[in-house]
Amino acid sequence: MDQSTFDQLVADVKARTDLVAVVGRHVELRESGNHYVGRSLKNPDTTPSLVVWPDTQKWRDYSGGGSGGGSGGGDVFAFVQYARDVPFMLALRELAADVGVPVAGTSNADLERLHERRRLEELLTAGVGYYHRHLGDERRSAIKEERGYTDATIDRVQLGSGAPGLWEYLGELGATEEERLLTGLFVQFRSGGRADFFANRLIFPYWRGGRVVYLIGRRTPASNDAEWDAAKYRKVPVRSERHPYISPLITNDYFFGEDDANTDGVVLITEGIADAIAAQQAGFKCLSPVTTTFRAQDHEKLVRLTTKAKRVVIVIVNDSEDSGAGERGALETARVRHAAGRDVRIATIPRPEGVDKIDVNDVVRTQGADVLRAVVDAAKSLPEHLLERIPAGSSGRDLIAQLEPVVAAARHAQPIERSALVSKIAERFGLGRREVKQQLEAIERRLPIEAAERAGPSALPVIVVNDRQHSELIAQAAAVLVAANHARVHAPGSEVPRADAMPLLFVRGRQVVGLRLEREQPRINPVTETEMYGCLLRVADWFTERNDKEGPSRRPATPPVDVSRDLLAFPPPGVAELDGVVSTPVFASDGALLARPGYHASERLWLRVDPRLGAVDVALEPTREQLDVARALLETELLADFPWTDPSDRTHMLAALLLPFARRLIDGCTPLHVLEAPTAGSGKGLLAKLVGIITTGEVAHARSLPGDDDEIRKALTA
């Protein structure tokens, strides 16, 4: 797509789009003279800060202060980027899909998924609105008394009550029976009956970009829990054999408060959703996994979401009867962000005497926002927090052993931080700074050696196979497999493994495939049951557990065959999709040049640059001189000696050479290229070889066309 075509596409989408309607999906607008106003999506405001001018189709968020220092502004594309935190091309594709304008590089399947996801979010948002309107004064008063939430907080989050009648309401909005079931808001029984999934529960919605993307419901005294799910918190289910009617686009990999993470200030992380809402009411940006810790497969997303954050503060709930899971989860989350080189702190809420448990919600409700701010201000870095966990009277070998986690956390600290840590250790344990410094250096030298010794022959996750439901075992095996495979696929500088090594796993057309080197060429082959079994053996240590006279013990085991069969039949979510392998840089559907070796998720491609190609250095904005050199390379050097019958023949040959590199920029069919010549020996075979060598590094396989027209058609279209 050339620049003029692209500019025309942008203008066409903008001309067909109404900014007021787009903003209205995310913000409740009211008319004010010749413009509309609404609340900011990014910053708390006491009066509407978002202004939309319908006559100019422009908007601005003034919540950042001043006419020139707001939180954003511009046209409809800028608003979608601002509201949904997406790049320009995705904003363009979303708006183009809304108005029916085709965009190069967006397949029909992609558009269908985009439309379905958009429709699901619309129905979930409508459902939350229905639940909120049916909250009722009695339930609202109970929430205010129990949680300390204000009316403004309840209305901002749109807490709701699982009232009956949602099925009929969504039907009145035009949702089909299938669409309503796709949302997961209803349970379809095999007997033909149906029930509201969140009946009489307190509803907590997850918002992202002005839409509801997920929700959970908490049990209340009015909840008549069905025998199929009496849990304290009930989450929207995902598609399974039990719920085959739910859309595969309904997933439980969202965090509460994802929009809050996109800030250049301080982000709090709390365990529970009630704590997160209380923190937001106190004026904090807050993110929550709605459990004691983030899952291993969520770590990359956590780091990515909080990239802009100046600091992340993890708040630990102080529970006298806590098993330690909360603090272990906080430490794991802290280590993930700390390892990524980001500022992370840990805050512990002081527990008053005689109080068994205190959390963020308790602090805000009973003591006020200022006390929570003081807790956050007193948050410690990861090394400092670990240091404070060591009893002050520790000494000798015991102290050295307990300092190891502190040293491990401080290995990448700045010199000034390390110096401050030495002083704190010396002061806490009554030691000299020089002595402490020498001891820490000795520990740091020893850590890698001891880690390898502790790991022994394996440092893999452990999976126990006996006395467990197959569904639970399959879920754990899938999580371990996906995490291990993801680390290999997305590792910087990752390579295609050789034929005798474990393959990289992908999904291609709903089939699990493996990518490996065969005769120095990457090959995509279906994964066999035996290969999947071998992969499972290599990503975890498998055991059976038993209790005998000497106590509990473990014995080595192997993965159940049914597990490998199931993972092949039902590829686990999280395994990346792969359409093909290329050996030369190509353009992505959004116009970006893919030159980095490895996996490119946006195009579902693996790039293995042919080593014979040498370094690839392409300017993002080439100069006229660079363009002239490239053109001359093709026209006057590569193709100069071929006896073209007509100038158009050379043009077609250039198109044949460039098409493989630009194929993803084109949405739809592209032409075949036929090489013909008036006489033998003109060079058509050499031309065919050139196309293959330049685009793939290998000579293309050639075959003669049959003499019969029907056979020719079969050969070309097979």
XYZ file of C-alpha atoms in Angstrom:
718
model
C 0.000 0.000 0.000
C 1.625 3.308 -1.093
C 1.378 6.498 0.927
C -1.413 8.053 -1.134
C -3.533 4.889 -0.839
C -2.903 4.741 2.890
C -3.805 8.422 3.316
C -7.001 7.820 1.367
C -7.846 4.844 3.594
C -7.387 6.951 6.754
C -9.497 9.767 5.297
C -12.222 7.326 4.234
C -12.477 5.733 7.693
C -12.488 9.134 9.389
C -15.199 10.464 7.060
C -17.484 7.526 7.900
C -16.908 7.676 11.672
C -18.730 9.879 14.186
C -16.385 10.879 17.010
C -19.241 11.562 19.438
C -20.571 8.018 18.937
C -17.107 6.472 19.406
C -16.400 8.463 22.587
C -19.908 7.661 23.826
C -19.026 3.944 23.915
C -16.413 4.671 26.554
C -17.642 7.790 28.358
C -21.081 9.021 29.389
C -21.383 12.333 27.503
C -23.762 15.226 28.046
C -24.363 18.132 25.733
C -22.978 21.508 26.823
C -23.586 24.245 24.262
C -21.860 23.414 20.992
C -19.836 20.548 22.473
C -20.084 17.487 24.737
C -18.381 16.830 28.066
C -17.615 13.691 30.082
C -15.321 12.264 32.749
C -11.670 11.507 32.096
C -10.757 7.872 31.487
C -7.241 8.346 32.835
C -7.357 10.747 35.780
C -9.835 11.383 38.614
C -11.749 14.615 38.056
C -14.366 16.402 40.139
C -15.904 18.063 37.072
C -16.023 16.705 33.507
C -12.571 17.108 31.938
C -13.146 15.404 28.577
C -14.469 17.711 25.842
C -15.683 16.615 22.383
C -16.397 19.089 19.562
C -18.722 17.465 16.978
C -18.259 20.213 14.380
C -14.477 19.718 14.140
C -14.489 16.022 15.212
C -11.814 16.781 17.797
C -11.494 15.990 21.515
C -9.273 16.814 24.478
C -8.842 15.538 28.024
C -7.990 18.479 30.313
C -7.598 16.403 33.481
C -3.806 16.816 33.289
C -4.164 20.543 33.821
C -4.068 23.523 31.484
C -5.064 23.988 27.879
C -1.827 22.564 26.619
C -1.019 20.001 29.287
C -4.003 17.702 29.209
C -3.982 13.936 29.155
C -4.505 13.727 25.412
C -6.456 14.966 22.461
C -6.850 14.843 18.697
C -9.030 12.993 16.220
C -11.014 9.760 16.456
C -7.911 7.585 15.939
C -6.136 9.357 18.801
C -9.141 8.734 21.046
C -9.203 4.975 20.385
C -5.462 4.859 21.086
C -5.995 6.856 24.299
C -9.011 4.850 25.501
C -7.859 1.335 24.634
C -4.069 1.766 24.836
C -3.501 0.351 21.348
C -1.179 1.391 18.490
C -2.454 3.451 15.571
C -2.830 0.534 13.141
C -5.020 -1.421 15.549
C -7.148 1.689 16.129
C -7.463 2.072 12.367
C -8.455 -1.575 11.941
C -11.069 -1.395 14.715
C -12.707 1.735 13.311
C -12.487 0.417 9.754
C -14.223 -2.788 10.842
C -17.017 -0.715 12.427
C -17.754 1.150 9.189
C -17.066 -1.728 6.775
C -13.894 -0.394 5.139
C -11.416 -3.183 4.221
C -7.821 -2.787 5.431
C -4.901 -4.560 3.793
C -3.471 -7.304 5.980
C -6.680 -7.912 7.911
C -8.186 -11.281 6.979
C -11.866 -12.108 7.111
C -11.179 -14.387 10.082
C -9.456 -11.529 11.925
C -12.404 -9.248 11.253
C -14.845 -11.895 12.447
C -12.895 -12.310 15.709
C -12.749 -8.542 16.127
C -16.488 -8.192 15.564
C -17.293 -11.085 17.918
C -15.051 -9.728 20.669
C -16.573 -6.261 20.235
C -20.085 -7.721 20.392
C -19.245 -9.731 23.518
C -17.885 -6.634 25.246
C -21.027 -4.706 24.294
C -23.249 -7.406 25.811
C -21.094 -7.730 28.951
C -21.177 -3.949 29.367
C -24.949 -3.909 28.876
C -25.284 -6.732 31.414
C -23.239 -4.839 33.995
C -25.394 -1.757 33.409
C -28.501 -3.874 34.035
C -27.022 -5.350 37.213
C -26.032 -1.869 38.431
C -29.504 -0.432 37.898
C -30.925 -3.302 39.953
C -28.477 -2.892 42.840
C -31.224 -1.488 45.034
C -31.062 0.873 48.009
C -30.790 -1.929 50.568
C -27.811 -3.609 48.872
C -26.198 -0.224 48.186
C -26.478 0.748 51.854
C -24.997 -2.597 52.906
C -22.007 -2.067 50.593
C -21.431 1.443 51.964
C -21.563 0.160 55.540
C -19.511 -3.024 55.038
C -16.955 -1.690 52.548
C -16.949 2.034 53.193
C -17.463 2.740 49.501
C -19.039 6.038 48.565
C -21.940 6.372 46.141
C -19.491 7.856 43.644
C -17.262 4.761 43.869
C -20.197 2.355 43.549
C -21.425 4.224 40.477
C -17.960 4.591 38.937
C -17.206 0.872 39.167
C -20.885 0.041 38.510
C -21.171 -2.564 41.231
C -24.367 -4.493 40.656
C -26.732 -7.179 41.805
C -27.429 -10.361 39.857
C -31.132 -9.631 39.386
C -33.428 -11.819 37.253
C -34.550 -10.700 33.828
C -31.141 -10.207 32.171
C -31.895 -12.805 29.494
C -35.004 -10.933 28.383
C -33.250 -7.547 28.629
C -30.386 -8.571 26.335
C -32.957 -10.024 23.952
C -34.709 -6.649 23.837
C -31.363 -5.109 22.849
C -31.276 -7.409 19.827
C -28.993 -10.182 21.136
C -29.759 -13.606 19.728
C -30.028 -16.651 21.963
C -26.624 -17.837 20.747
C -25.012 -14.447 21.475
C -26.427 -14.402 24.995
C -25.028 -17.849 25.717
C -21.665 -16.897 24.224
C -21.148 -14.311 27.005
C -20.979 -16.914 29.803
C -23.557 -14.934 31.811
C -25.951 -17.873 31.645
C -25.724 -21.594 32.342
C -27.237 -23.924 29.773
C -28.161 -27.303 31.263
C -28.141 -30.510 29.259
C -31.790 -30.958 30.188
C -32.562 -27.798 28.228
C -33.007 -25.525 31.221
C -31.135 -22.276 31.744
C -30.072 -20.174 34.744
C -28.462 -16.795 35.431
C -24.832 -17.492 36.292
C -24.642 -14.600 38.774
C -28.092 -14.892 40.333
C -28.362 -12.763 43.517
C -24.608 -12.165 43.662
C -22.743 -8.898 44.118
C -21.222 -8.129 40.725
C -17.701 -6.717 40.266
C -16.961 -5.781 36.622
C -13.504 -5.578 35.047
C -13.300 -2.461 32.853
C -10.813 -1.858 30.057
C -11.016 1.035 27.642
C -14.569 1.901 28.682
C -15.887 -1.632 28.146
C -16.465 -4.590 30.432
C -14.103 -7.440 29.537
C -14.736 -9.776 32.478
C -16.659 -9.938 35.752
C -16.959 -11.902 38.965
C -19.764 -12.268 41.483
C -19.476 -12.537 45.270
C -21.848 -14.632 47.314
C -24.378 -12.668 49.393
C -26.944 -13.693 52.030
C -29.524 -13.665 49.237
C -27.524 -16.092 47.066
C -29.322 -19.397 46.722
C -26.250 -21.168 45.434
C -26.885 -23.977 43.026
C -25.120 -27.251 43.657
C -23.058 -26.746 40.491
C -21.185 -23.770 41.953
C -21.347 -22.577 45.563
C -17.962 -20.844 45.655
C -17.534 -17.583 47.546
C -16.444 -15.857 44.333
C -17.841 -17.020 41.032
C -15.945 -16.068 37.842
C -17.308 -16.069 34.312
C -16.553 -19.566 33.006
C -14.605 -20.188 29.819
C -15.361 -22.629 27.023
C -14.954 -26.273 28.018
C -16.681 -29.615 27.584
C -18.969 -28.487 30.381
C -19.620 -25.097 28.748
C -19.257 -25.660 24.976
C -21.670 -22.814 24.178
C -19.379 -20.078 25.599
C -17.264 -18.094 23.139
C -13.554 -19.025 23.031
C -12.919 -15.275 23.160
C -14.121 -15.192 26.782
C -10.914 -15.696 28.758
C -9.923 -15.301 32.406
C -6.517 -13.736 31.776
C -7.587 -10.185 32.651
C -6.508 -8.236 35.732
C -8.800 -5.867 37.571
C -7.726 -2.282 36.850
C -5.687 -2.826 33.673
C -6.361 0.765 32.565
C -4.863 1.995 35.862
C -1.563 0.282 35.056
C -1.013 2.626 32.111
C 0.340 5.516 34.166
C 3.669 7.214 34.726
C 3.009 7.457 38.462
C 2.630 4.941 41.284
C 0.612 1.745 40.786
C -0.587 -0.310 43.755
C -1.029 -4.074 43.527
C -3.494 -5.668 45.936
C -4.704 -9.229 46.386
C -8.445 -8.681 46.277
C -10.828 -6.754 44.095
C -12.475 -5.087 47.118
C -9.048 -3.797 48.212
C -8.344 -2.496 44.706
C -11.612 -0.539 44.623
C -10.874 0.925 48.071
C -7.396 1.973 46.908
C -8.901 3.638 43.839
C -11.360 5.474 46.081
C -8.360 6.709 48.090
C -6.898 8.203 44.898
C -4.454 5.463 43.869
C -4.038 3.700 40.563
C -4.460 0.024 41.366
C -4.056 -3.352 39.681
C -5.151 -6.704 41.105
C -4.897 -10.353 40.025
C -7.893 -10.991 42.364
C -5.922 -13.752 44.066
C -2.833 -14.038 46.259
C -0.422 -13.925 43.319
C -0.060 -13.585 39.577
C 0.164 -16.812 37.613
C 3.507 -17.626 36.003
C 2.019 -17.163 32.529
C 0.868 -13.648 33.558
C 4.305 -12.359 34.554
C 5.193 -11.046 31.102
C 1.845 -9.254 30.864
C 2.327 -7.720 34.326
C 5.716 -6.276 33.356
C 4.338 -5.000 30.037
C 1.258 -3.359 31.582
C 3.329 -1.507 34.164
C 6.078 -0.396 31.777
C 5.219 3.297 32.183
C 4.797 3.132 35.955
C 7.361 5.098 37.940
C 6.960 2.671 40.824
C 4.878 -0.390 41.684
C 3.932 -0.884 45.339
C 2.681 -4.324 46.378
C 0.496 -4.153 49.472
C 0.571 -7.211 51.752
C -2.537 -8.053 53.754
C -1.613 -8.517 57.423
C -3.356 -11.633 58.718
C -2.451 -13.251 62.023
C -3.672 -16.610 60.712
C -2.208 -16.190 57.251
C -0.549 -19.302 55.861
C 2.048 -17.073 54.238
C 0.564 -17.418 50.751
C -0.090 -13.683 50.526
C 3.481 -12.695 51.323
C 4.918 -15.451 49.120
C 2.770 -14.181 46.270
C 3.862 -10.601 46.895
C 7.531 -11.604 46.927
C 7.130 -13.570 43.686
C 5.454 -10.593 41.990
C 8.146 -8.272 43.332
C 10.924 -10.526 42.033
C 9.372 -10.605 38.547
C 9.288 -6.830 38.233
C 12.609 -6.441 40.059
C 14.255 -8.849 37.596
C 12.950 -6.680 34.753
C 14.884 -3.736 36.199
C 11.802 -1.831 37.432
C 11.267 -0.007 40.722
C 9.112 -2.196 42.963
C 8.334 -1.738 46.648
C 6.538 -3.840 49.254
C 4.191 -2.255 51.786
C 2.912 -4.082 54.874
C -0.150 -2.754 56.670
C 0.445 -2.557 60.444
C -2.046 -4.739 62.334
C -3.458 -3.060 65.438
C -3.352 -5.014 68.678
C -6.306 -7.330 69.086
C -7.124 -7.324 65.345
C -6.775 -10.650 63.545
C -6.657 -9.276 60.003
C -6.418 -5.925 58.289
C -6.384 -5.189 54.574
C -6.493 -2.162 52.275
C -10.289 -1.978 52.387
C -10.198 -1.983 56.214
C -7.628 0.825 56.299
C -9.545 3.092 53.921
C -12.888 2.342 55.596
C -11.851 2.765 59.224
C -8.769 5.017 59.126
C -9.022 6.962 55.890
C -7.019 7.523 52.727
C -4.206 9.399 54.493
C -3.256 6.313 56.496
C -3.047 4.242 53.307
C -0.842 6.931 51.766
C 1.454 6.695 54.780
C 1.656 2.904 54.362
C 2.541 3.334 50.681
C 5.123 6.031 51.437
C 6.787 3.654 53.912
C 7.046 0.821 51.376
C 10.424 -0.914 51.243
C 12.465 -2.106 48.298
C 12.666 -5.869 47.826
C 16.142 -6.194 49.458
C 15.044 -3.988 52.384
C 11.864 -5.993 52.918
C 13.790 -9.260 52.917
C 16.306 -7.776 55.345
C 13.589 -6.748 57.808
C 12.257 -10.325 57.868
C 15.535 -11.501 59.457
C 15.338 -11.464 63.283
C 17.507 -8.693 64.711
C 19.356 -11.110 67.016
C 20.617 -13.363 64.218
C 24.356 -13.941 63.967
C 27.053 -16.232 62.618
C 26.244 -18.895 60.049
C 22.516 -18.440 60.628
C 22.742 -14.771 59.650
C 24.853 -15.517 56.584
C 22.302 -18.053 55.353
C 19.409 -15.618 55.877
C 21.267 -12.846 54.030
C 21.481 -14.888 50.823
C 17.995 -13.850 49.513
C 18.833 -10.234 50.338
C 22.067 -10.400 48.359
C 20.322 -12.151 45.458
C 17.721 -9.350 45.303
C 20.384 -6.641 45.462
C 22.699 -8.068 42.795
C 21.529 -5.581 40.149
C 21.075 -2.600 42.478
C 22.838 0.698 41.843
C 26.080 1.318 43.821
C 24.400 3.929 46.052
C 21.617 1.451 46.902
C 24.113 -1.299 47.679
C 26.074 1.060 49.919
C 22.892 2.003 51.816
C 22.039 -1.682 52.213
C 25.474 -2.404 53.702
C 24.890 0.372 56.245
C 21.466 -0.981 57.215
C 22.812 -4.514 57.700
C 25.695 -3.230 59.790
C 23.345 -1.138 61.949
C 20.713 -3.886 62.341
C 23.164 -6.566 63.493
C 25.831 -4.431 65.163
C 28.574 -5.184 62.633
C 31.267 -3.126 60.911
C 30.621 -1.891 57.382
C 33.852 -3.413 56.054
C 33.024 -6.797 57.574
C 29.512 -6.700 56.114
C 30.750 -5.687 52.683
C 33.289 -8.527 52.555
C 30.705 -11.063 53.683
C 28.153 -9.889 51.086
C 30.761 -10.149 48.328
C 31.565 -13.706 49.438
C 27.859 -14.610 49.389
C 27.436 -13.091 45.926
C 30.326 -15.159 44.542
C 28.898 -18.324 46.080
C 25.231 -17.885 45.049
C 25.468 -19.199 41.459
C 27.431 -22.265 42.586
C 24.992 -23.129 45.381
C 22.005 -22.576 43.110
C 23.371 -25.107 40.638
C 24.101 -27.583 43.442
C 20.598 -27.202 44.910
C 19.041 -27.645 41.500
C 20.857 -30.949 41.053
C 20.013 -32.794 37.866
C 16.762 -30.849 37.427
C 15.152 -27.564 38.423
C 11.865 -28.221 36.655
C 8.333 -27.763 38.000
C 6.933 -30.769 39.857
C 3.712 -32.502 38.799
C 2.181 -35.171 41.028
C 0.136 -37.651 38.994
C -1.708 -39.828 41.511
C -4.982 -39.151 43.343
C -5.961 -36.271 41.071
C -8.765 -35.585 38.629
C -7.631 -35.755 35.024
C -9.024 -32.272 34.383
C -6.784 -30.822 37.114
C -3.762 -32.779 35.921
C -4.296 -31.727 32.317
C -4.675 -28.090 33.358
C -1.395 -28.140 35.305
C 0.468 -29.968 32.549
C -0.872 -27.503 29.987
C 0.206 -24.509 32.106
C 3.725 -25.897 32.580
C 4.039 -26.811 28.897
C 2.788 -23.410 27.727
C 5.087 -21.522 30.111
C 8.175 -23.521 29.097
C 7.343 -23.263 25.409
C 6.567 -19.544 25.666
C 9.952 -18.900 27.284
C 11.715 -20.717 24.428
C 9.658 -19.155 21.621
C 9.896 -15.572 22.895
C 13.428 -15.623 24.300
C 15.625 -12.894 22.759
C 17.763 -14.425 20.041
C 15.907 -17.742 20.188
C 16.884 -20.251 17.507
C 15.096 -23.095 15.786
C 16.194 -26.290 17.608
C 17.916 -29.051 15.695
C 16.061 -32.188 14.652
C 17.296 -34.187 17.657
C 16.074 -31.563 20.191
C 12.635 -30.763 21.584
C 10.690 -28.737 18.990
C 9.174 -25.321 19.450
C 5.415 -25.843 19.712
C 2.821 -23.821 17.818
C -0.791 -24.124 16.728
C -1.509 -24.156 13.014
C -5.096 -24.587 11.890
C -6.109 -25.909 15.356
C -3.370 -28.534 15.134
C -0.280 -28.646 17.350
C 2.828 -28.459 15.180
C 6.531 -28.447 15.921
C 9.258 -26.268 14.424
C 12.704 -27.846 14.061
C 15.765 -27.770 11.826
C 15.927 -30.596 9.331
C 18.909 -30.579 6.941
C 19.652 -27.035 8.170
C 16.183 -25.866 7.099
C 13.328 -25.033 9.517
C 10.396 -27.390 9.031
C 6.847 -27.300 10.384
C 5.507 -30.775 11.086
C 2.469 -32.046 13.016
C 3.402 -33.119 16.551
C 2.828 -36.812 17.141
C 1.527 -38.311 20.358
C 4.989 -39.683 21.119
C 6.589 -36.278 20.565
C 4.066 -34.568 22.851
C 4.761 -37.213 25.487
C 8.485 -36.482 25.145
C 7.870 -32.733 25.501
C 5.919 -33.291 28.726
C 8.763 -35.427 30.088
C 11.194 -32.585 29.462
C 9.242 -29.631 30.905
C 8.444 -31.085 34.344
C 9.490 -33.654 36.914
C 6.702 -36.209 37.374
C 6.114 -38.007 40.665
C 3.673 -40.155 42.575
C 3.153 -39.411 46.258
C 2.578 -41.997 48.966
C 2.495 -42.258 52.743
C 4.317 -45.174 54.328
C 5.806 -45.957 57.726
C 8.633 -43.476 57.234
C 6.170 -40.724 56.298
C 5.273 -39.066 52.992
C 7.567 -39.757 50.060
C 7.783 -39.244 46.319
C 8.717 -41.673 43.606
C 9.551 -40.832 39.991
C 6.700 -41.280 37.518
C 5.873 -40.542 33.904
C 3.100 -38.440 32.331
C -0.185 -40.308 31.779
C -0.637 -41.034 28.070
C -4.125 -39.521 28.238
C -2.607 -36.142 29.081
C -0.478 -35.984 25.927
C -3.438 -37.170 23.846
C -5.716 -34.495 25.300
C -3.196 -31.702 24.709
C -2.972 -32.738 21.070
C -6.728 -32.956 20.639
C -7.370 -29.671 22.453
C -4.373 -27.347 22.033
C -4.025 -25.352 25.264
C -4.571 -21.573 25.107
C -1.276 -19.741 25.177
C 0.480 -21.800 22.510
C 1.376 -19.284 19.805
C -0.081 -19.572 16.315
C 2.262 -20.104 13.370
C 1.399 -19.711 9.701
C 4.828 -20.074 8.167
C 8.603 -19.651 8.252
C 10.530 -17.107 6.187
C 14.265 -16.806 5.697
C 14.437 -13.179 4.560
C 12.981 -10.010 6.109
C 9.419 -9.261 4.989
C 6.884 -6.511 5.538
C 4.155 -7.027 8.131
C 0.522 -6.248 7.433
C 0.884 -2.848 9.157
C 3.856 -1.882 6.975
C 6.606 -2.588 9.511
C 9.687 -4.444 8.283
C 10.217 -7.712 10.132
C 13.977 -8.061 10.331
C 14.483 -9.422 13.857
C 15.061 -13.197 13.840
C 12.553 -15.218 15.811
C 8.806 -15.255 16.290
C 6.552 -12.381 15.204
C 3.157 -12.836 16.825
C 1.351 -10.147 14.813
C 1.977 -12.037 11.570
C 2.204 -15.544 13.062
C 5.608 -15.932 11.389
C 9.012 -17.239 12.361
C 11.940 -15.456 10.736
C 15.175 -17.408 10.456
C 17.528 -15.175 8.531
C 19.654 -17.189 6.149
C 23.248 -16.924 7.489
C 24.488 -16.396 3.927
C 22.474 -13.184 3.755
C 24.748 -11.248 6.088
C 23.714 -8.268 8.208
C 20.384 -6.656 7.320
C 20.398 -2.922 7.981
C 17.397 -1.103 6.506
C 16.663 2.527 7.315
C 13.162 3.193 8.654
C 13.027 6.342 6.506
C 15.328 5.721 3.522
C 16.743 8.705 1.681
C 16.222 9.324 -2.030
C 19.825 8.262 -2.658
C 19.269 4.922 -0.853
C 16.115 4.295 -2.889
C 17.961 5.036 -6.123
C 20.734 2.591 -5.196
C 18.191 -0.145 -4.424
C 16.316 0.444 -7.649
C 19.521 0.387 -9.684
C 20.519 -2.899 -8.017
C 17.368 -4.524 -9.356
C 16.997 -2.844 -12.724
C 20.532 -2.258 -13.975
C 22.426 -5.087 -12.281
C 20.157 -8.015 -11.500
C 17.848 -7.857 -14.536
C 19.890 -5.825 -17.028
C 21.039 -8.713 -19.258
C 17.670 -10.356 -19.900
C 16.259 -9.764 -23.404
C 12.830 -8.337 -22.560
C 10.363 -8.389 -25.441
C 8.427 -5.462 -23.945
C 9.133 -3.008 -21.066
C 6.071 -4.360 -19.268
C 7.792 -7.752 -19.043
C 10.470 -6.256 -16.803
C 7.760 -4.592 -14.691
C 6.035 -7.937 -14.187
C 9.325 -9.538 -13.217
C 9.949 -6.837 -10.623
C 6.466 -7.500 -9.250
C 7.241 -11.219 -9.019
C 10.424 -10.446 -7.051
C 8.805 -7.976 -4.666
C 5.513 -9.781 -4.021
C 6.855 -12.351 -1.503
C 8.199 -9.501 0.636
C 5.009 -7.423 0.461
C 2.381 -10.180 0.380
C 1.048 -9.402 3.872
C 0.326 -5.800 2.930
C -2.306 -7.023 0.486
C -5.726 -8.135 1.686
C -7.001 -10.503 -0.953
C -5.722 -12.407 -3.942
C -2.474 -11.679 -5.743
C -1.578 -12.683 -9.316
C 0.341 -15.741 -10.434
C 3.403 -15.067 -12.544
C 4.110 -17.059 -15.687
C 7.554 -17.064 -17.322
C 7.558 -17.567 -21.075
C 9.968 -16.854 -23.942
C 9.827 -16.835 -27.751
C 12.933 -19.035 -28.032
C 14.752 -21.590 -25.935
C 17.774 -20.384 -23.931
C 16.379 -16.898 -23.331
C 16.825 -17.222 -19.558
C 13.352 -18.003 -18.196
C 14.752 -20.846 -16.072
C 17.365 -18.522 -14.608
C 14.660 -15.971 -13.807
C 12.684 -18.600 -11.899
C 15.818 -19.540 -9.951
C 16.446 -15.879 -9.119
C 12.986 -15.478 -7.583
C 13.511 -18.546 -5.402
C 17.046 -17.648 -4.308
C 16.219 -14.025 -3.480
C 13.021 -14.764 -1.556
C 13.862 -18.067 0.142
C 17.585 -18.628 -0.259
C 16.941 -21.814 -2.242
C 16.302 -22.637 -5.894
C 12.589 -23.141 -6.476
C 11.512 -26.581 -7.653
C 10.506 -26.519 -11.320
C 8.200 -28.735 -13.338
C 6.892 -28.715 -16.886
C 3.254 -27.934 -17.557
C 1.149 -30.805 -18.942
C -0.066 -30.640 -22.507
C -3.779 -30.844 -21.668
C -5.605 -27.641 -20.665
C -7.606 -29.367 -17.918
C -4.428 -30.815 -16.436
C -2.804 -27.372 -16.556
C -5.695 -25.914 -14.572
C -5.370 -28.689 -12.010
C -1.618 -28.161 -11.692
C -1.936 -24.399 -11.187
C -4.829 -24.486 -8.723
C -4.051 -27.644 -6.713
